């Protein structure tokens, strides 16, 4: 920024200046020589600064800016608080490389891209050569602005349309996958266990086989067994009691917990929850407790064949007979 500005002596004989009022002449000289002016004629000039330096109030400053805009001498941007003196380069053209470098630097700092475009058009009009390769003409900012506007429009359309409707889910999609649930909660499932699990999924014993098998696996993991043998015993007990839906199974489990809370012992005759499965459960109690305490080896299903387990086979035969 230069410390002084040139004002030609012919300024006062200019036909335009001669017709100005003293107030307008003073303000016009201020616009061309104040401390904010630049070599390119585009600079930031908040109206508050103009008030302070000229001594005019805000109303007078706004009136004079508007008047010189109507005269075609300046352009003012309220959004960026920048002013451009039109035809500045016509009366202040200096071909020095240093001056041109200074102008390029100033143009990069201009916030209003329209002012930069207008300035370069005037340079071309008056034959003032200046390198514009490194000058941002605002195209990138304009693209970003357009993208932001498009995103805002899309967001508004989504808000008007309301929340998206939930996709229709077929019954098959709602049903959980016992094999996947087993792998996620117990581990890799052996082929023999898959085969045995498939038999339980055929719908002969339960109306909701997938849901009930998943519930049995969940109960197995909760009890710390992590064994398909234990899960099979649970399924046999539910099937013997005629529990065919998940709701019936969950109701029975809740009832069982309530009776346990009332102090009924597992093998007592006065237990109203007593069933064939519960009677056999007493025999398995010691085995389960030993597994939970870490004293017994917890069975892994890697090579487990349900058909070779005599106890389970016996229970399954009884279930099929019924």
XYZ file of C-alpha atoms in Angstrom:
322
model
C 0.000 0.000 0.000
C 1.402 3.361 -1.043
C 1.763 6.179 1.473
C 0.417 8.783 -0.988
C -1.886 9.060 -4.011
C -1.548 11.309 -7.057
C -4.281 13.775 -7.890
C -3.832 15.523 -11.221
C -4.248 19.287 -11.336
C -6.720 18.807 -14.185
C -9.035 17.142 -11.706
C -10.598 20.469 -10.730
C -11.315 21.421 -14.345
C -12.993 18.100 -15.149
C -16.562 18.687 -16.347
C -17.884 16.048 -13.970
C -16.105 17.547 -10.952
C -17.216 21.087 -11.828
C -20.873 20.067 -11.495
C -20.385 18.457 -8.056
C -21.379 20.150 -4.813
C -18.609 21.001 -2.326
C -19.742 18.073 -0.212
C -19.518 15.677 -3.171
C -16.100 17.024 -4.258
C -14.756 16.452 -0.769
C -16.124 12.910 -0.618
C -14.849 12.064 -4.129
C -11.321 13.191 -3.190
C -11.628 11.124 0.010
C -12.521 7.974 -1.957
C -9.400 8.325 -4.117
C -6.906 9.285 -1.398
C -7.925 7.682 1.920
C -5.639 5.275 3.785
C -7.542 2.184 2.585
C -7.001 2.760 -1.139
C -4.984 0.251 -3.168
C -3.075 0.151 -6.437
C -5.930 -1.653 -8.176
C -8.656 0.710 -6.923
C -10.549 -2.016 -5.029
C -10.383 -1.900 -1.258
C -12.347 -2.576 1.896
C -14.115 0.464 3.314
C -16.573 -0.129 6.139
C -19.027 2.729 6.433
C -18.042 3.192 10.060
C -14.477 4.025 8.961
C -15.792 6.510 6.383
C -17.851 8.193 9.114
C -14.821 8.549 11.376
C -12.428 9.873 8.727
C -14.792 12.259 6.924
C -16.758 13.475 9.949
C -20.045 12.702 8.186
C -22.774 10.730 9.919
C -23.946 7.322 8.635
C -26.896 8.724 6.752
C -24.701 11.184 4.843
C -22.088 8.517 4.027
C -24.740 6.133 2.672
C -26.326 8.960 0.678
C -23.007 9.938 -0.929
C -22.040 6.331 -1.743
C -25.389 5.773 -3.416
C -25.062 9.049 -5.323
C -21.619 8.178 -6.737
C -22.921 4.714 -7.683
C -25.649 6.467 -9.669
C -22.975 8.677 -11.264
C -21.212 5.486 -12.430
C -17.997 6.278 -10.567
C -17.955 3.534 -7.908
C -19.493 0.176 -6.983
C -20.050 -0.741 -3.343
C -20.640 -4.240 -1.887
C -22.565 -4.296 1.383
C -21.828 -8.017 1.868
C -18.014 -7.688 1.720
C -17.850 -3.966 2.620
C -15.616 -3.396 -0.409
C -15.611 -0.483 -2.821
C -14.348 -0.348 -6.408
C -13.483 2.925 -8.108
C -14.450 2.487 -11.736
C -11.967 3.568 -14.425
C -9.254 3.706 -11.745
C -6.797 1.892 -13.992
C -7.489 4.382 -16.800
C -6.083 7.283 -14.767
C -3.562 5.351 -12.610
C -1.930 2.915 -15.027
C 1.712 2.253 -14.271
C 3.601 -0.313 -16.367
C 6.232 -1.052 -13.748
C 6.620 -4.834 -13.128
C 6.651 -4.138 -9.388
C 3.358 -2.273 -9.618
C 1.789 -5.064 -11.668
C 3.010 -7.620 -9.136
C 1.460 -5.485 -6.398
C -1.849 -5.375 -8.293
C -1.887 -9.169 -8.721
C -1.276 -9.573 -4.989
C -4.096 -7.146 -4.155
C -6.544 -8.871 -6.507
C -5.971 -12.191 -4.709
C -7.163 -10.565 -1.486
C -10.361 -9.127 -2.975
C -13.385 -10.949 -1.539
C -15.922 -9.924 -4.189
C -15.084 -11.955 -7.297
C -17.318 -9.758 -9.468
C -15.039 -6.789 -8.749
C -12.014 -8.817 -9.920
C -13.770 -9.808 -13.145
C -14.799 -6.215 -13.777
C -11.269 -4.933 -13.114
C -9.702 -7.409 -15.556
C -12.260 -6.433 -18.185
C -11.220 -2.799 -17.791
C -7.536 -3.773 -18.089
C -8.299 -5.429 -21.395
C -10.375 -2.449 -22.491
C -7.617 0.075 -21.793
C -4.789 -2.190 -23.002
C -3.220 -2.687 -19.607
C -1.522 -6.090 -19.766
C -1.531 -8.103 -16.544
C -0.976 -11.817 -15.895
C -4.238 -13.361 -14.691
C -3.112 -16.997 -14.464
C -2.474 -16.878 -10.716
C -5.549 -14.753 -9.949
C -8.622 -16.507 -8.564
C -11.557 -15.267 -10.601
C -13.983 -16.754 -8.112
C -14.891 -19.745 -10.284
C -13.993 -22.265 -7.589
C -15.922 -20.307 -4.963
C -18.859 -20.084 -7.338
C -18.816 -23.854 -7.853
C -18.652 -24.427 -4.118
C -21.548 -22.042 -3.623
C -23.595 -23.859 -6.261
C -22.859 -27.214 -4.621
C -23.882 -25.864 -1.228
C -27.114 -24.518 -2.700
C -27.849 -27.872 -4.351
C -27.235 -29.691 -1.055
C -29.513 -27.265 0.767
C -32.250 -27.810 -1.834
C -31.919 -31.583 -1.517
C -32.102 -31.307 2.261
C -35.229 -29.147 2.034
C -36.861 -31.651 -0.328
C -36.066 -34.490 2.079
C -37.549 -32.543 4.990
C -40.703 -31.796 2.992
C -41.028 -35.435 1.954
C -40.785 -36.530 5.582
C -38.960 -39.577 6.973
C -38.512 -42.424 4.492
C -41.041 -45.206 4.814
C -39.695 -48.430 6.232
C -39.112 -51.100 3.580
C -41.473 -54.046 3.616
C -39.909 -57.048 5.281
C -41.026 -60.526 4.367
C -41.547 -63.127 7.118
C -38.388 -64.889 5.963
C -36.383 -61.726 6.558
C -37.806 -61.306 10.054
C -36.825 -64.812 11.126
C -33.354 -64.994 12.745
C -30.694 -67.425 11.555
C -29.795 -69.906 14.346
C -26.573 -70.982 12.602
C -25.306 -67.386 12.404
C -26.385 -66.731 16.001
C -24.500 -69.844 17.139
C -21.304 -68.755 15.368
C -21.524 -65.224 16.770
C -22.040 -66.359 20.373
C -20.413 -69.785 20.689
C -17.966 -70.249 17.826
C -17.415 -72.192 14.632
C -20.291 -74.621 14.177
C -19.399 -78.227 13.252
C -21.224 -79.853 10.276
C -22.887 -82.463 12.530
C -24.344 -79.722 14.731
C -25.609 -77.947 11.603
C -27.322 -81.170 10.519
C -28.948 -81.688 13.927
C -29.978 -78.022 14.104
C -31.592 -78.342 10.665
C -33.828 -81.146 11.996
C -35.048 -78.833 14.733
C -35.802 -76.184 12.115
C -38.180 -78.386 10.096
C -41.274 -77.095 11.950
C -42.368 -80.452 13.373
C -41.741 -79.516 16.993
C -42.190 -75.711 16.927
C -44.262 -73.195 14.981
C -41.399 -70.692 15.225
C -38.368 -72.992 15.128
C -35.709 -70.395 14.260
C -36.753 -68.007 17.016
C -36.980 -70.786 19.610
C -33.603 -72.296 18.677
C -31.994 -68.855 18.989
C -33.643 -68.442 22.400
C -32.304 -71.855 23.488
C -28.777 -70.921 22.371
C -29.092 -67.620 24.259
C -30.176 -69.517 27.388
C -27.233 -71.879 26.969
C -24.730 -69.021 26.763
C -26.364 -67.263 29.733
C -25.916 -70.407 31.845
C -22.262 -70.642 30.819
C -22.574 -74.018 29.100
C -21.741 -73.098 25.458
C -22.595 -76.637 24.365
C -25.020 -77.838 21.709
C -25.791 -80.832 23.954
C -27.096 -78.463 26.605
C -29.066 -76.517 23.980
C -30.635 -79.754 22.719
C -31.812 -80.657 26.236
C -33.484 -77.261 26.489
C -35.238 -77.775 23.132
C -36.432 -81.270 24.138
C -37.843 -79.907 27.406
C -39.767 -77.150 25.604
C -41.063 -79.566 22.969
C -42.245 -82.079 25.650
C -44.221 -79.313 27.318
C -45.898 -78.404 24.023
C -44.375 -74.917 23.787
C -44.593 -74.176 20.083
C -44.178 -70.386 19.848
C -41.515 -67.994 21.134
C -44.117 -66.179 23.211
C -45.058 -69.441 24.963
C -41.394 -70.235 25.611
C -40.678 -66.799 27.064
C -43.800 -66.972 29.240
C -42.710 -70.353 30.584
C -39.220 -69.072 31.308
C -40.660 -66.068 33.153
C -42.967 -68.331 35.146
C -40.028 -70.540 36.028
C -38.049 -67.554 37.288
C -41.004 -66.443 39.399
C -41.294 -69.865 41.031
C -37.581 -69.885 41.713
C -37.992 -66.527 43.409
C -40.680 -67.999 45.677
C -38.255 -70.617 46.987
C -39.393 -73.795 45.202
C -36.602 -76.319 44.899
C -35.878 -77.948 41.595
C -36.863 -81.497 42.621
C -39.538 -80.748 45.235
C -42.982 -82.340 44.844
C -44.786 -79.069 45.632
C -43.170 -77.259 42.700
C -46.125 -76.409 40.351
C -43.615 -75.905 37.508
C -42.432 -79.533 37.723
C -42.239 -81.409 34.402
C -40.400 -84.318 32.856
C -37.642 -82.034 31.695
C -37.340 -80.400 35.120
C -36.968 -83.807 36.760
C -34.092 -84.682 34.475
C -32.632 -81.226 35.049
C -31.903 -82.178 38.641
C -29.544 -84.865 37.382
C -27.795 -82.326 35.157
C -27.483 -79.734 37.885
C -24.207 -81.015 39.288
C -22.720 -81.200 35.797
C -23.736 -77.608 35.001
C -22.473 -76.272 38.319
C -19.139 -77.989 37.824
C -18.855 -76.427 34.366
C -19.663 -72.965 35.702
C -17.088 -73.303 38.486
C -14.423 -74.416 36.026
C -13.990 -77.844 37.619
C -15.316 -79.777 34.663
C -14.214 -79.745 31.045
C -16.650 -77.682 28.997
C -17.562 -79.676 25.969
C -16.524 -78.308 22.589
C -18.741 -78.986 19.609
C -15.905 -79.452 17.126
C -16.439 -83.197 16.769
C -19.742 -83.547 18.532
C -22.244 -85.983 16.995
C -25.728 -85.702 18.575
C -26.664 -89.161 17.212
C -23.909 -90.781 19.354
C -25.207 -89.309 22.624
C -27.350 -92.118 24.096
C -29.111 -89.864 26.577
C -30.133 -87.319 23.961
C -31.094 -90.071 21.522
C -33.316 -91.604 24.142
C -34.998 -88.279 24.820
C -35.476 -87.667 21.098
C -37.027 -91.130 20.634
C -39.448 -90.422 23.467
C -40.328 -87.086 21.897
C -40.995 -88.677 18.503
C -43.103 -91.418 20.124
C -45.304 -88.778 21.718
